[in-house]
């Protein structure tokens, strides 16, 4: 697969932003009537971009077409509404799966010490929230909810192992034999505050709600740098698996730092860089405009057509440090 050759120019209506808010991530599904639902993370622009760790909540928007325009509807639940709980303060990284006419929303949740939400968190607080990240899942009969969240993470850390500090960035797909494959970001225990190596790993379950069984070792690592990859997106096409991942150092793509690499697997267990490993760099090809280089273009997710082929690539964009972030949908086929 040559993913670069699939990319098409981005129409202006395929940009989703909210005044006063940072918008990040982006995962899409359809309801039975054919309306499209975009799940995304948001947090107040006034808190700064790095406040995704301490202020993020998951919201959704709707549209009649996958490229939009999308209109914000509501948050899917209110953070900081429970006296206790592993995900009581922050939710982020939504990834939606439709399975047997129900909807499963995977996400990162975290909690930390109390602080003034009108002010940026201090460094110790920021790292406390970051290091409490775990993966959760909620279930609903309709994309608009109501959603039922688990009382505990669906994928917790494994102390002493490669993901002993935190788990985050969930992405799932169904396997040909009916199981659920999850790829995720794990961070190892290590010197505080940031811990050890950042890699990607795999877990399997027989049902979307788990329990998930982890493979013992990370699936993708960079032998030259502990900070390897993040933001995976995994899918199965035919009997073959693919994954898009942010290449922190540009090691796999031999391109700029933060470009996105394509990996492949025949069994979902052993993964290698694709022959055409560079999926995309940090440029947006807007329709009828010159390509735009941006500071960050990440959190890749896909929407599929009725035949099971990728039709739309969703990404989060930060044009430059200090700017407002937003979501875009990049068509992968003509005349979508």
Short mmCIF file of C-alpha atoms in Angstrom, two decimals:
data_model
loop_
_atom_site.label_atom_id
_atom_site.label_comp_id
_atom_site.label_asym_id
_atom_site.label_seq_id
_atom_site.Cartn_x
_atom_site.Cartn_y
_atom_site.Cartn_z
CA UNK A 1 0.00 0.00 0.00
CA UNK A 2 1.24 3.47 -0.93
CA UNK A 3 -0.75 5.67 1.43
CA UNK A 4 0.63 8.93 0.05
CA UNK A 5 -0.91 8.23 -3.34
CA UNK A 6 -4.35 7.91 -1.72
CA UNK A 7 -4.40 11.47 -0.36
CA UNK A 8 -6.61 14.03 -2.10
CA UNK A 9 -6.84 17.83 -1.68
CA UNK A 10 -8.69 19.00 1.42
CA UNK A 11 -11.81 21.13 0.77
CA UNK A 12 -12.32 24.16 3.00
CA UNK A 13 -15.44 22.72 4.64
CA UNK A 14 -13.41 19.74 5.89
CA UNK A 15 -11.94 21.82 8.73
CA UNK A 16 -13.58 21.75 12.17
CA UNK A 17 -12.66 24.35 14.80
CA UNK A 18 -14.37 25.99 17.77
CA UNK A 19 -13.86 29.59 18.84
CA UNK A 20 -12.23 29.67 22.25
CA UNK A 21 -11.29 25.99 22.23
CA UNK A 22 -8.41 23.80 21.18
CA UNK A 23 -9.77 20.90 19.11
CA UNK A 24 -7.72 17.71 18.89
CA UNK A 25 -8.01 14.08 17.83
CA UNK A 26 -11.03 13.10 15.71
CA UNK A 27 -12.77 9.74 15.29
CA UNK A 28 -15.87 9.26 13.13
CA UNK A 29 -18.80 6.88 12.80
CA UNK A 30 -22.30 6.78 11.27
CA UNK A 31 -25.68 6.09 12.83
CA UNK A 32 -28.38 3.89 11.31
CA UNK A 33 -29.85 6.90 9.48
CA UNK A 34 -26.56 7.74 7.81
CA UNK A 35 -25.59 10.85 9.85
CA UNK A 36 -21.92 11.25 10.69
CA UNK A 37 -20.64 11.74 14.22
CA UNK A 38 -17.23 13.26 14.90
CA UNK A 39 -15.82 12.57 18.37
CA UNK A 40 -13.03 14.90 19.38
CA UNK A 41 -11.09 16.26 22.35
CA UNK A 42 -11.36 19.89 23.36
CA UNK A 43 -10.07 22.18 26.12
CA UNK A 44 -10.13 25.96 26.65
CA UNK A 45 -7.78 27.89 24.40
CA UNK A 46 -7.09 30.23 27.33
CA UNK A 47 -5.42 27.38 29.25
CA UNK A 48 -2.79 26.89 26.54
CA UNK A 49 -2.11 24.02 24.17
CA UNK A 50 -0.33 21.81 26.73
CA UNK A 51 -3.44 21.87 28.94
CA UNK A 52 -4.76 18.86 27.01
CA UNK A 53 -3.22 16.85 29.87
CA UNK A 54 -5.20 18.63 32.60
CA UNK A 55 -8.32 20.14 30.96
CA UNK A 56 -9.42 17.92 28.04
CA UNK A 57 -12.95 16.59 27.59
CA UNK A 58 -14.50 14.57 24.76
CA UNK A 59 -17.29 16.15 22.71
CA UNK A 60 -19.10 15.31 19.49
CA UNK A 61 -20.30 17.09 16.37
CA UNK A 62 -22.64 15.95 13.59
CA UNK A 63 -22.88 16.37 9.82
CA UNK A 64 -24.70 14.92 6.83
CA UNK A 65 -21.45 14.35 4.92
CA UNK A 66 -18.13 12.91 6.16
CA UNK A 67 -16.21 16.01 5.06
CA UNK A 68 -18.66 18.32 6.83
CA UNK A 69 -19.41 20.96 7.72
CA UNK A 70 -19.73 19.58 11.27
CA UNK A 71 -21.66 21.31 14.04
CA UNK A 72 -20.77 20.90 17.71
CA UNK A 73 -23.55 19.29 19.76
CA UNK A 74 -22.34 18.56 23.29
CA UNK A 75 -19.76 16.86 25.48
CA UNK A 76 -20.43 13.15 25.79
CA UNK A 77 -20.15 13.37 29.59
CA UNK A 78 -19.00 15.92 32.13
CA UNK A 79 -15.52 15.52 33.55
CA UNK A 80 -14.89 16.19 37.25
CA UNK A 81 -18.40 14.97 38.04
CA UNK A 82 -17.45 12.00 40.21
CA UNK A 83 -16.01 12.14 43.71
CA UNK A 84 -13.55 9.41 42.83
CA UNK A 85 -12.46 7.44 39.82
CA UNK A 86 -9.47 6.82 37.64
CA UNK A 87 -10.84 9.04 34.81
CA UNK A 88 -12.63 11.64 36.92
CA UNK A 89 -10.77 14.76 35.73
CA UNK A 90 -9.75 14.39 32.08
CA UNK A 91 -10.77 12.38 29.01
CA UNK A 92 -8.94 12.49 25.68
CA UNK A 93 -7.97 10.43 22.59
CA UNK A 94 -11.43 9.16 21.49
CA UNK A 95 -11.52 6.15 19.15
CA UNK A 96 -14.96 4.86 18.12
CA UNK A 97 -15.83 1.27 17.15
CA UNK A 98 -19.22 0.07 15.90
CA UNK A 99 -19.72 -3.61 16.75
CA UNK A 100 -22.97 -5.63 16.59
CA UNK A 101 -25.04 -2.42 16.37
CA UNK A 102 -23.54 -0.96 19.52
CA UNK A 103 -20.91 1.76 19.80
CA UNK A 104 -17.74 1.46 21.85
CA UNK A 105 -15.74 4.58 22.60
CA UNK A 106 -12.16 3.99 23.69
CA UNK A 107 -10.32 6.88 25.30
CA UNK A 108 -7.55 8.00 27.63
CA UNK A 109 -8.67 9.02 31.10
CA UNK A 110 -6.69 10.49 33.97
CA UNK A 111 -6.85 12.31 37.27
CA UNK A 112 -4.56 14.40 39.40
CA UNK A 113 -4.31 16.80 42.30
CA UNK A 114 -6.76 19.68 42.56
CA UNK A 115 -5.66 23.03 41.15
CA UNK A 116 -7.17 26.26 39.84
CA UNK A 117 -8.60 25.35 36.45
CA UNK A 118 -8.49 29.00 35.41
CA UNK A 119 -4.70 28.87 35.60
CA UNK A 120 -2.17 26.62 33.81
CA UNK A 121 -1.05 23.70 35.95
CA UNK A 122 2.41 23.85 37.50
CA UNK A 123 5.00 21.34 36.31
CA UNK A 124 4.48 18.81 39.10
CA UNK A 125 0.71 18.82 38.59
CA UNK A 126 1.06 18.49 34.82
CA UNK A 127 3.25 15.40 35.15
CA UNK A 128 0.97 13.86 37.78
CA UNK A 129 -1.95 14.03 35.33
CA UNK A 130 0.20 12.70 32.50
CA UNK A 131 1.48 9.73 34.49
CA UNK A 132 -2.00 8.66 35.65
CA UNK A 133 -3.18 8.11 32.08
CA UNK A 134 -5.00 4.83 31.47
CA UNK A 135 -7.23 3.47 28.68
CA UNK A 136 -10.97 3.20 29.18
CA UNK A 137 -14.03 2.27 27.14
CA UNK A 138 -17.66 3.41 27.21
CA UNK A 139 -20.62 1.80 25.45
CA UNK A 140 -23.85 3.18 23.98
CA UNK A 141 -26.67 2.08 21.70
CA UNK A 142 -26.41 5.32 19.67
CA UNK A 143 -23.52 7.72 18.94
CA UNK A 144 -25.40 10.49 20.77
CA UNK A 145 -25.43 8.37 23.92
CA UNK A 146 -26.14 7.98 26.74
CA UNK A 147 -22.74 6.42 27.41
CA UNK A 148 -21.88 3.94 30.15
CA UNK A 149 -18.26 4.13 31.30
CA UNK A 150 -16.36 1.36 33.02
CA UNK A 151 -15.52 1.72 36.70
CA UNK A 152 -11.92 0.77 35.97
CA UNK A 153 -9.57 0.98 32.98
CA UNK A 154 -10.09 -1.53 30.21
CA UNK A 155 -6.29 -1.55 29.73
CA UNK A 156 -4.25 -0.71 32.82
CA UNK A 157 -0.49 -0.56 33.30
CA UNK A 158 1.68 -3.63 33.98
CA UNK A 159 4.18 -2.63 36.69
CA UNK A 160 7.71 -3.65 35.86
CA UNK A 161 6.90 -4.15 32.19
CA UNK A 162 7.39 -1.92 29.13
CA UNK A 163 4.04 -0.15 29.82
CA UNK A 164 4.45 0.11 33.58
CA UNK A 165 3.94 3.87 33.90
CA UNK A 166 0.97 4.68 31.65
CA UNK A 167 -1.24 3.45 28.81
CA UNK A 168 -2.79 5.83 26.28
CA UNK A 169 -3.64 6.44 22.58
CA UNK A 170 -5.99 3.44 22.10
CA UNK A 171 -7.00 2.22 18.65
CA UNK A 172 -8.94 -0.96 17.89
CA UNK A 173 -10.11 -3.06 14.97
CA UNK A 174 -11.92 -6.35 14.46
CA UNK A 175 -9.84 -9.32 13.38
CA UNK A 176 -10.95 -11.77 10.68
CA UNK A 177 -11.74 -14.34 13.40
CA UNK A 178 -13.97 -11.93 15.33
CA UNK A 179 -11.63 -10.80 18.07
CA UNK A 180 -10.74 -7.21 18.96
CA UNK A 181 -7.16 -6.06 18.41
CA UNK A 182 -5.99 -3.01 20.35
CA UNK A 183 -2.82 -1.09 19.57
CA UNK A 184 -1.80 1.47 22.15
CA UNK A 185 0.97 3.70 23.45
CA UNK A 186 2.79 2.59 26.57
CA UNK A 187 5.40 4.35 28.66
CA UNK A 188 7.83 2.45 30.85
CA UNK A 189 8.71 3.28 34.41
CA UNK A 190 11.86 5.35 34.62
CA UNK A 191 13.43 8.47 36.06
CA UNK A 192 10.77 10.98 37.15
CA UNK A 193 8.89 12.86 36.05
CA UNK A 194 8.58 11.60 32.48
CA UNK A 195 9.52 7.95 33.00
CA UNK A 196 11.08 5.67 30.41
CA UNK A 197 10.67 4.60 26.80
CA UNK A 198 7.58 5.44 24.71
CA UNK A 199 6.57 2.57 22.43
CA UNK A 200 3.53 0.90 20.85
CA UNK A 201 2.08 -2.45 21.83
CA UNK A 202 -0.76 -4.89 21.11
CA UNK A 203 -3.51 -6.53 23.16
CA UNK A 204 -6.35 -8.87 22.12
CA UNK A 205 -9.85 -9.48 23.50
CA UNK A 206 -12.83 -11.63 22.58
CA UNK A 207 -15.24 -8.74 23.18
CA UNK A 208 -14.95 -4.93 22.88
CA UNK A 209 -15.31 -4.58 26.66
CA UNK A 210 -12.43 -6.96 27.27
CA UNK A 211 -10.68 -8.42 29.09
CA UNK A 212 -7.67 -7.59 26.92
CA UNK A 213 -4.61 -9.84 26.90
CA UNK A 214 -1.38 -7.98 26.21
CA UNK A 215 1.54 -9.22 24.18
CA UNK A 216 4.56 -9.19 26.51
CA UNK A 217 6.82 -6.90 24.49
CA UNK A 218 6.36 -3.62 22.64
CA UNK A 219 5.41 -4.07 18.99
CA UNK A 220 7.18 -1.01 17.58
CA UNK A 221 10.35 0.47 19.10
CA UNK A 222 13.08 2.78 17.83
CA UNK A 223 16.51 1.25 18.53
CA UNK A 224 18.16 4.68 18.41
CA UNK A 225 15.81 6.65 20.68
CA UNK A 226 13.55 5.81 23.63
CA UNK A 227 10.76 8.03 22.30
CA UNK A 228 9.73 5.93 19.33
CA UNK A 229 6.11 6.31 18.21
CA UNK A 230 2.69 7.38 19.41
CA UNK A 231 -0.82 8.06 18.08
CA UNK A 232 -1.28 4.67 16.37
CA UNK A 233 -4.28 3.91 14.20
CA UNK A 234 -4.81 0.24 13.30
CA UNK A 235 -7.12 -1.43 10.78
CA UNK A 236 -7.60 -4.76 9.04
CA UNK A 237 -8.19 -4.81 5.29
CA UNK A 238 -8.80 -8.20 3.78
CA UNK A 239 -6.63 -10.48 5.89
CA UNK A 240 -3.83 -7.94 6.31
CA UNK A 241 -3.24 -5.38 9.05
CA UNK A 242 -2.02 -1.81 8.70
CA UNK A 243 -1.15 0.90 11.21
CA UNK A 244 -0.39 4.60 10.95
CA UNK A 245 1.86 6.02 13.67
CA UNK A 246 3.51 9.31 14.50
CA UNK A 247 7.26 8.82 14.02
CA UNK A 248 8.70 10.95 16.82
CA UNK A 249 12.23 11.17 15.44
CA UNK A 250 11.63 10.57 11.73
CA UNK A 251 13.60 7.32 12.16
CA UNK A 252 11.23 5.04 10.25
CA UNK A 253 10.16 7.48 7.55
CA UNK A 254 13.62 9.02 7.06
CA UNK A 255 11.66 12.26 6.93
CA UNK A 256 11.01 15.15 9.31
CA UNK A 257 10.33 14.58 13.00
CA UNK A 258 6.65 13.98 13.65
CA UNK A 259 5.87 12.64 10.18
CA UNK A 260 3.52 9.64 10.05
CA UNK A 261 4.74 6.15 9.18
CA UNK A 262 2.82 3.19 7.77
CA UNK A 263 3.40 -0.27 9.26
CA UNK A 264 2.06 -3.65 8.13
CA UNK A 265 1.44 -7.07 9.65
CA UNK A 266 0.13 -10.39 8.41
CA UNK A 267 -1.07 -11.52 11.85
CA UNK A 268 -1.48 -8.37 13.98
CA UNK A 269 1.41 -9.50 16.17
CA UNK A 270 4.62 -8.94 14.20
CA UNK A 271 4.84 -5.48 12.62
CA UNK A 272 7.28 -4.04 10.10
CA UNK A 273 7.55 -0.70 8.29
CA UNK A 274 5.75 -0.75 4.96
CA UNK A 275 7.77 -0.59 1.74
CA UNK A 276 6.20 2.84 1.23
CA UNK A 277 6.73 3.78 4.87
CA UNK A 278 6.12 7.55 4.68
CA UNK A 279 2.34 7.91 4.91
CA UNK A 280 2.38 11.71 5.06
CA UNK A 281 4.54 14.59 6.22
CA UNK A 282 3.66 17.87 7.92
CA UNK A 283 2.00 19.48 4.91
CA UNK A 284 -1.68 19.97 4.16
CA UNK A 285 -2.71 20.06 0.51
CA UNK A 286 -5.75 22.33 0.58
CA UNK A 287 -7.95 22.38 -2.51
CA UNK A 288 -7.06 25.26 -4.85
CA UNK A 289 -4.23 26.46 -2.57
CA UNK A 290 -0.51 25.96 -2.18
CA UNK A 291 0.52 23.21 0.26
CA UNK A 292 0.68 24.47 3.86
CA UNK A 293 3.46 23.33 6.20
CA UNK A 294 2.24 23.01 9.78
CA UNK A 295 3.83 22.51 13.19
CA UNK A 296 1.91 19.31 14.02
CA UNK A 297 -0.26 17.01 11.90
CA UNK A 298 -1.08 13.90 13.92
CA UNK A 299 -3.67 11.66 15.62
CA UNK A 300 -4.53 9.87 12.32
CA UNK A 301 -7.86 8.03 12.18
CA UNK A 302 -9.80 6.61 9.23
CA UNK A 303 -13.39 6.39 8.06
CA UNK A 304 -14.20 3.49 5.71
CA UNK A 305 -16.64 3.24 2.83
CA UNK A 306 -19.23 0.48 2.52
CA UNK A 307 -16.72 -1.81 0.81
CA UNK A 308 -14.31 -1.57 3.75
CA UNK A 309 -11.76 0.64 2.00
CA UNK A 310 -10.33 3.79 3.62
CA UNK A 311 -12.32 6.82 2.45
CA UNK A 312 -11.36 9.68 4.80
CA UNK A 313 -8.27 10.41 6.89
CA UNK A 314 -8.89 12.48 10.02
CA UNK A 315 -6.01 14.42 11.60
CA UNK A 316 -5.41 17.03 14.28
CA UNK A 317 -3.58 20.20 13.24
CA UNK A 318 -1.53 22.79 15.07
CA UNK A 319 -0.38 25.29 12.46
CA UNK A 320 2.30 26.88 14.65
CA UNK A 321 3.22 27.09 18.32
CA UNK A 322 0.66 29.27 20.06
CA UNK A 323 -2.07 28.91 17.42
CA UNK A 324 -5.49 27.31 17.92
CA UNK A 325 -5.66 23.64 16.98
CA UNK A 326 -8.38 22.02 14.85
CA UNK A 327 -9.43 18.83 13.07
CA UNK A 328 -9.38 18.17 9.32
CA UNK A 329 -10.77 15.40 7.14
CA UNK A 330 -8.66 14.46 4.14
CA UNK A 331 -10.50 12.62 1.34
CA UNK A 332 -8.80 9.45 0.12
CA UNK A 333 -11.04 8.84 -2.88
CA UNK A 334 -12.42 10.99 -5.67
CA UNK A 335 -15.99 12.32 -5.58
CA UNK A 336 -16.60 11.33 -1.96
#
